[in-house]
């Protein structure tokens, strides 16, 4: 039916916006990894790390957080995950081992660049970040150390605020554990303190349609909910109030219903007019016939009276 086709078109548009956002996110991650690789492959950095001269290696990286505004901080760790030097310095974490972190577990699986899931950093101020771990190669192409870039969520994901889904909509960026790293309707401070997945997001399942209509139990309203995978297990979730998402569809259907009603009204009016005209025509025909008969009767009476006078 037309309503189903219009509904599918609205869902397809919603899914397309989510897919475009996911593609943008994948590109952002790719560029982030490129920055890490470019830094980690500097020959002098590799030589200093291979020699265990961690503080001198960190000095080379002093300007990096100023050059890339999306970087929160960075640090150098050995192959066991122990932090050896950092920029800016945070004495409370120097020498601590972070082998329990996702960035180390993911990176040490194959010693390749790895984008972590969301986590709360240990250095003050405690806030949520994501990290990119990149190998620093030593002699013989072995891994001599790890360069870790911690990313500012509010800066790195700020582009997502400009995604236009329409009225009453939200855009969430979630990690592989469905934790929310960015919410277009929340201030940055709230995002940094809260990483739990939205209850609606938890209803998403792998293989589900990219955009679907779900019922929000808390409000009793229909919502359009979509998910588009990006890269490194991350993805983009899009939500929009159903009434807003289908406003154009409903307006068109109302207009068509109104147009249909008007056409039906005009049809009825035409039938009424035609019927009235036919009735009027029959009445006029009957009147003419009646007058003609009356005239014939009057003429007959006149002729009869004339004969009587003659007689």
Coordinates of C-alpha atoms in Angstrom, one line a residue:
X1 CA 0.0 0.0 0.0
X2 CA 1.0 3.6 -0.3
X3 CA 1.3 4.0 3.5
X4 CA 3.7 1.1 3.7
X5 CA 5.8 2.5 0.8
X6 CA 6.0 5.9 2.5
X7 CA 6.9 4.3 5.8
X8 CA 9.7 2.3 4.1
X9 CA 11.0 5.4 2.4
X10 CA 11.2 7.3 5.8
X11 CA 13.0 4.3 7.4
X12 CA 15.4 4.1 4.4
X13 CA 16.2 7.8 4.8
X14 CA 16.8 7.3 8.5
X15 CA 19.1 4.4 7.8
X16 CA 21.0 6.3 5.1
X17 CA 21.8 9.1 7.5
X18 CA 23.1 6.6 10.1
X19 CA 25.2 4.9 7.5
X20 CA 26.8 8.2 6.4
X21 CA 27.6 9.0 10.0
X22 CA 29.1 5.6 10.5
X23 CA 31.3 6.1 7.4
X24 CA 32.4 9.4 8.7
X25 CA 33.3 7.8 12.1
X26 CA 35.3 5.1 10.3
X27 CA 37.3 7.8 8.5
X28 CA 37.9 9.6 11.8
X29 CA 39.3 6.5 13.4
X30 CA 41.5 5.8 10.4
X31 CA 43.0 9.3 10.6
X32 CA 43.5 8.9 14.3
X33 CA 45.4 5.7 13.8
X34 CA 47.4 7.4 11.0
X35 CA 48.4 10.1 13.5
X36 CA 49.6 7.5 16.0
X37 CA 51.5 5.6 13.4
X38 CA 53.2 8.7 12.1
X39 CA 54.4 9.6 15.6
X40 CA 55.4 6.0 16.5
X41 CA 57.5 5.6 13.3
X42 CA 59.8 8.6 14.0
X43 CA 63.3 7.2 13.9
X44 CA 64.6 9.1 16.9
X45 CA 61.6 8.0 19.0
X46 CA 62.1 4.4 18.1
X47 CA 65.8 4.6 19.0
X48 CA 65.2 6.3 22.4
X49 CA 62.4 3.8 23.3
X50 CA 64.6 0.8 22.2
X51 CA 67.3 2.2 24.5
X52 CA 64.9 2.6 27.4
X53 CA 65.3 6.4 27.5
X54 CA 61.6 7.0 28.1
X55 CA 61.8 10.5 29.4
X56 CA 63.8 11.7 26.5
X57 CA 61.4 10.0 24.1
X58 CA 58.5 11.8 25.9
X59 CA 60.2 15.1 25.4
X60 CA 59.9 14.6 21.6
X61 CA 56.1 14.3 22.0
X62 CA 55.6 17.4 24.2
X63 CA 54.0 19.5 21.5
X64 CA 51.7 16.8 20.2
X65 CA 48.6 17.5 22.4
X66 CA 48.8 21.2 21.3
X67 CA 49.0 20.3 17.7
X68 CA 46.0 17.9 17.8
X69 CA 43.1 19.4 19.8
X70 CA 41.3 16.0 20.0
X71 CA 44.1 14.5 22.0
X72 CA 43.7 14.5 25.8
X73 CA 47.1 13.1 26.7
X74 CA 49.6 10.5 25.5
X75 CA 52.0 8.1 27.1
X76 CA 54.7 5.6 26.4
X77 CA 54.4 2.0 27.8
X78 CA 56.6 -1.0 27.7
X79 CA 55.6 -4.3 26.1
X80 CA 54.2 -5.4 29.5
X81 CA 51.8 -2.5 29.6
X82 CA 53.6 -0.5 32.3
X83 CA 53.5 3.3 31.8
X84 CA 57.0 4.7 31.6
X85 CA 56.5 8.3 30.5
X86 CA 53.5 10.6 29.7
X87 CA 52.5 14.0 28.3
X88 CA 51.4 15.9 30.2
X89 CA 53.0 14.2 33.2
X90 CA 50.8 12.6 35.9
X91 CA 52.9 11.4 38.7
X92 CA 50.2 9.2 40.2
X93 CA 50.2 6.9 37.2
X94 CA 53.9 6.8 36.4
X95 CA 55.2 3.2 36.7
X96 CA 51.7 1.7 36.9
X97 CA 50.9 -1.4 34.9
X98 CA 47.8 -1.2 32.6
X99 CA 47.8 -4.7 31.1
X100 CA 44.2 -5.0 32.3
X101 CA 43.1 -2.2 30.0
X102 CA 41.2 -2.9 26.8
X103 CA 43.8 -0.9 24.8
X104 CA 46.6 -3.3 25.9
X105 CA 44.6 -6.5 25.6
X106 CA 43.4 -5.6 22.1
X107 CA 46.8 -4.3 21.0
X108 CA 48.8 -7.3 22.4
X109 CA 46.7 -9.8 20.5
X110 CA 48.6 -9.1 17.3
X111 CA 50.8 -6.1 18.1
X112 CA 49.0 -3.9 15.6
X113 CA 47.3 -0.5 16.0
X114 CA 44.2 -0.8 18.1
X115 CA 41.3 1.5 19.0
X116 CA 40.0 0.8 22.4
X117 CA 36.5 0.8 23.9
X118 CA 35.4 3.5 26.2
X119 CA 37.0 3.6 29.7
X120 CA 37.6 5.8 32.6
X121 CA 41.2 7.0 32.7
X122 CA 43.3 6.7 35.8
X123 CA 45.0 10.1 35.7
X124 CA 43.2 13.1 37.1
X125 CA 40.8 14.4 36.2
X126 CA 39.0 11.0 36.0
X127 CA 36.9 11.0 32.9
X128 CA 35.9 8.7 30.1
X129 CA 38.3 8.5 27.1
X130 CA 39.2 6.1 24.3
X131 CA 42.7 5.2 23.4
X132 CA 44.7 4.2 20.3
X133 CA 47.7 2.0 21.0
X134 CA 50.4 1.9 18.3
X135 CA 53.6 -0.2 18.3
X136 CA 57.0 1.5 18.5
X137 CA 59.4 -0.8 16.6
X138 CA 62.9 -1.5 17.7
X139 CA 65.9 -3.2 16.0
X140 CA 64.8 -6.2 13.9
X141 CA 61.3 -4.8 13.7
X142 CA 60.4 -6.1 17.1
X143 CA 58.1 -4.2 19.4
X144 CA 60.1 -2.0 21.8
X145 CA 57.3 -0.1 23.3
X146 CA 53.8 1.2 22.9
X147 CA 52.5 4.7 22.1
X148 CA 49.1 5.3 23.5
X149 CA 47.0 8.3 22.5
X150 CA 44.0 9.2 24.7
X151 CA 41.2 11.0 22.9
X152 CA 38.9 13.8 24.1
X153 CA 35.4 12.6 23.5
X154 CA 33.7 16.0 23.3
X155 CA 36.2 17.2 20.6
X156 CA 36.7 14.0 18.6
X157 CA 32.9 13.4 18.3
X158 CA 31.8 17.0 18.0
X159 CA 31.1 16.6 14.2
X160 CA 28.2 14.3 15.1
X161 CA 26.2 17.2 16.5
X162 CA 25.8 18.5 13.0
X163 CA 24.0 15.4 11.8
X164 CA 20.5 16.4 10.7
X165 CA 17.9 13.7 11.3
X166 CA 15.1 16.1 11.7
X167 CA 13.1 17.2 14.7
X168 CA 13.0 15.3 18.0
X169 CA 16.1 13.2 17.1
X170 CA 19.3 11.9 18.8
X171 CA 22.6 10.5 17.6
X172 CA 24.6 8.2 19.8
X173 CA 28.1 6.9 19.2
X174 CA 28.6 3.6 21.0
X175 CA 31.6 1.2 21.4
X176 CA 31.6 -2.6 21.0
X177 CA 30.0 -3.0 24.5
X178 CA 27.2 -0.6 23.6
X179 CA 28.5 2.0 26.0
X180 CA 27.7 5.6 24.9
X181 CA 30.7 7.7 24.2
X182 CA 28.7 10.5 22.6
X183 CA 25.1 11.7 22.9
X184 CA 24.0 14.6 20.7
X185 CA 21.5 15.7 23.3
X186 CA 23.8 15.6 26.3
X187 CA 26.3 18.2 27.4
X188 CA 30.0 17.2 27.2
X189 CA 30.3 17.1 31.0
X190 CA 27.5 14.6 31.3
X191 CA 29.0 12.4 28.6
X192 CA 32.3 12.3 30.4
X193 CA 30.6 11.1 33.6
X194 CA 28.2 8.6 32.1
X195 CA 29.1 5.7 29.7
X196 CA 26.2 3.3 30.2
X197 CA 24.2 2.3 27.2
X198 CA 20.8 3.8 26.7
X199 CA 18.1 1.3 27.5
X200 CA 16.7 1.6 24.0
X201 CA 20.1 1.0 22.5
X202 CA 20.4 -2.3 24.5
X203 CA 17.4 -3.5 22.5
X204 CA 19.5 -3.5 19.3
X205 CA 20.6 -6.8 18.1
X206 CA 23.2 -7.9 15.4
X207 CA 21.4 -8.5 12.1
X208 CA 18.5 -6.3 13.0
X209 CA 17.2 -3.8 10.3
X210 CA 19.2 -0.7 10.1
X211 CA 16.1 1.3 11.0
X212 CA 13.0 0.0 12.7
X213 CA 10.0 1.2 14.7
X214 CA 10.0 0.4 18.4
X215 CA 7.8 1.3 21.3
X216 CA 9.3 3.3 24.1
X217 CA 7.9 1.7 27.2
X218 CA 8.6 4.8 29.3
X219 CA 6.6 7.2 27.1
X220 CA 4.4 4.8 25.2
X221 CA 5.4 6.5 22.0
X222 CA 6.8 4.9 18.8
X223 CA 10.4 5.7 18.0
X224 CA 12.5 5.1 14.9
X225 CA 15.7 3.3 16.1
X226 CA 18.6 2.6 13.8
X227 CA 22.2 1.3 14.1
X228 CA 25.0 1.5 11.6
X229 CA 28.4 -0.3 12.2
X230 CA 31.5 1.8 11.7
X231 CA 34.9 0.3 12.6
X232 CA 36.8 -1.3 15.5
X233 CA 33.5 -2.5 16.9
X234 CA 32.1 1.0 17.1
X235 CA 28.8 2.2 15.6
X236 CA 26.3 5.0 15.3
X237 CA 22.8 4.7 16.8
X238 CA 20.1 7.1 15.5
X239 CA 16.8 7.7 17.4
X240 CA 13.8 9.9 16.4
X241 CA 10.3 10.3 17.7
X242 CA 8.0 8.4 15.4
X243 CA 5.6 11.3 14.9
X244 CA 8.5 13.5 13.8
X245 CA 10.0 10.8 11.6
X246 CA 6.8 10.1 9.8
X247 CA 5.5 13.7 9.7
X248 CA 5.9 14.0 6.0
X249 CA 4.3 10.7 5.4
X250 CA 1.3 11.5 7.6
X251 CA 0.9 14.9 6.1
X252 CA 0.9 13.4 2.6
X253 CA -1.6 10.8 3.6
X254 CA -3.9 13.4 5.3
X255 CA -3.7 15.5 2.1
X256 CA -4.5 12.5 0.0
X257 CA -7.4 11.6 2.3
X258 CA -8.6 15.2 2.1
X259 CA -8.2 15.2 -1.6
X260 CA -10.1 12.0 -1.8
X261 CA -12.9 13.4 0.4
X262 CA -13.1 16.5 -1.8
X263 CA -13.3 14.4 -4.9
X264 CA -16.0 12.2 -3.3
X265 CA -17.8 15.4 -2.3
X266 CA -17.6 16.8 -5.8
X267 CA -18.8 13.5 -7.2
X268 CA -21.8 13.4 -4.8
X269 CA -22.5 17.1 -5.7
X270 CA -22.3 16.3 -9.4
X271 CA -24.7 13.3 -8.9
X272 CA -27.1 15.5 -6.9
X273 CA -26.9 18.2 -9.5
X274 CA -27.4 15.7 -12.3
X275 CA -30.3 14.1 -10.5
X276 CA -31.8 17.5 -9.7
X277 CA -31.4 18.6 -13.3
X278 CA -33.0 15.3 -14.5
X279 CA -35.9 15.7 -12.1
X280 CA -36.4 19.3 -13.1
X281 CA -36.3 18.3 -16.8
X282 CA -38.9 15.6 -16.2
X283 CA -41.0 18.1 -14.3
X284 CA -40.7 20.6 -17.1
X285 CA -41.6 17.9 -19.7
X286 CA -44.6 16.9 -17.6
X287 CA -45.7 20.5 -17.3
X288 CA -45.4 21.0 -21.1
X289 CA -47.3 17.8 -21.8
X290 CA -50.0 18.9 -19.3
X291 CA -50.2 22.4 -20.9
X292 CA -50.5 20.8 -24.3
X293 CA -53.2 18.5 -23.2
X294 CA -55.0 21.3 -21.5
X295 CA -54.7 23.4 -24.6
X296 CA -56.1 20.5 -26.7
X297 CA -59.0 20.1 -24.3
X298 CA -59.7 23.8 -24.4
X299 CA -59.6 23.7 -28.2
X300 CA -62.0 20.7 -28.3
X301 CA -64.4 22.5 -25.9
X302 CA -64.3 25.6 -28.1
X303 CA -65.1 23.6 -31.2
X304 CA -68.0 21.8 -29.4
X305 CA -69.4 25.1 -28.2
X306 CA -69.2 26.5 -31.7
X307 CA -71.1 23.6 -33.1
X308 CA -73.8 24.1 -30.5
X309 CA -74.3 27.7 -31.5
X310 CA -74.6 26.7 -35.1
X311 CA -77.3 24.2 -34.4

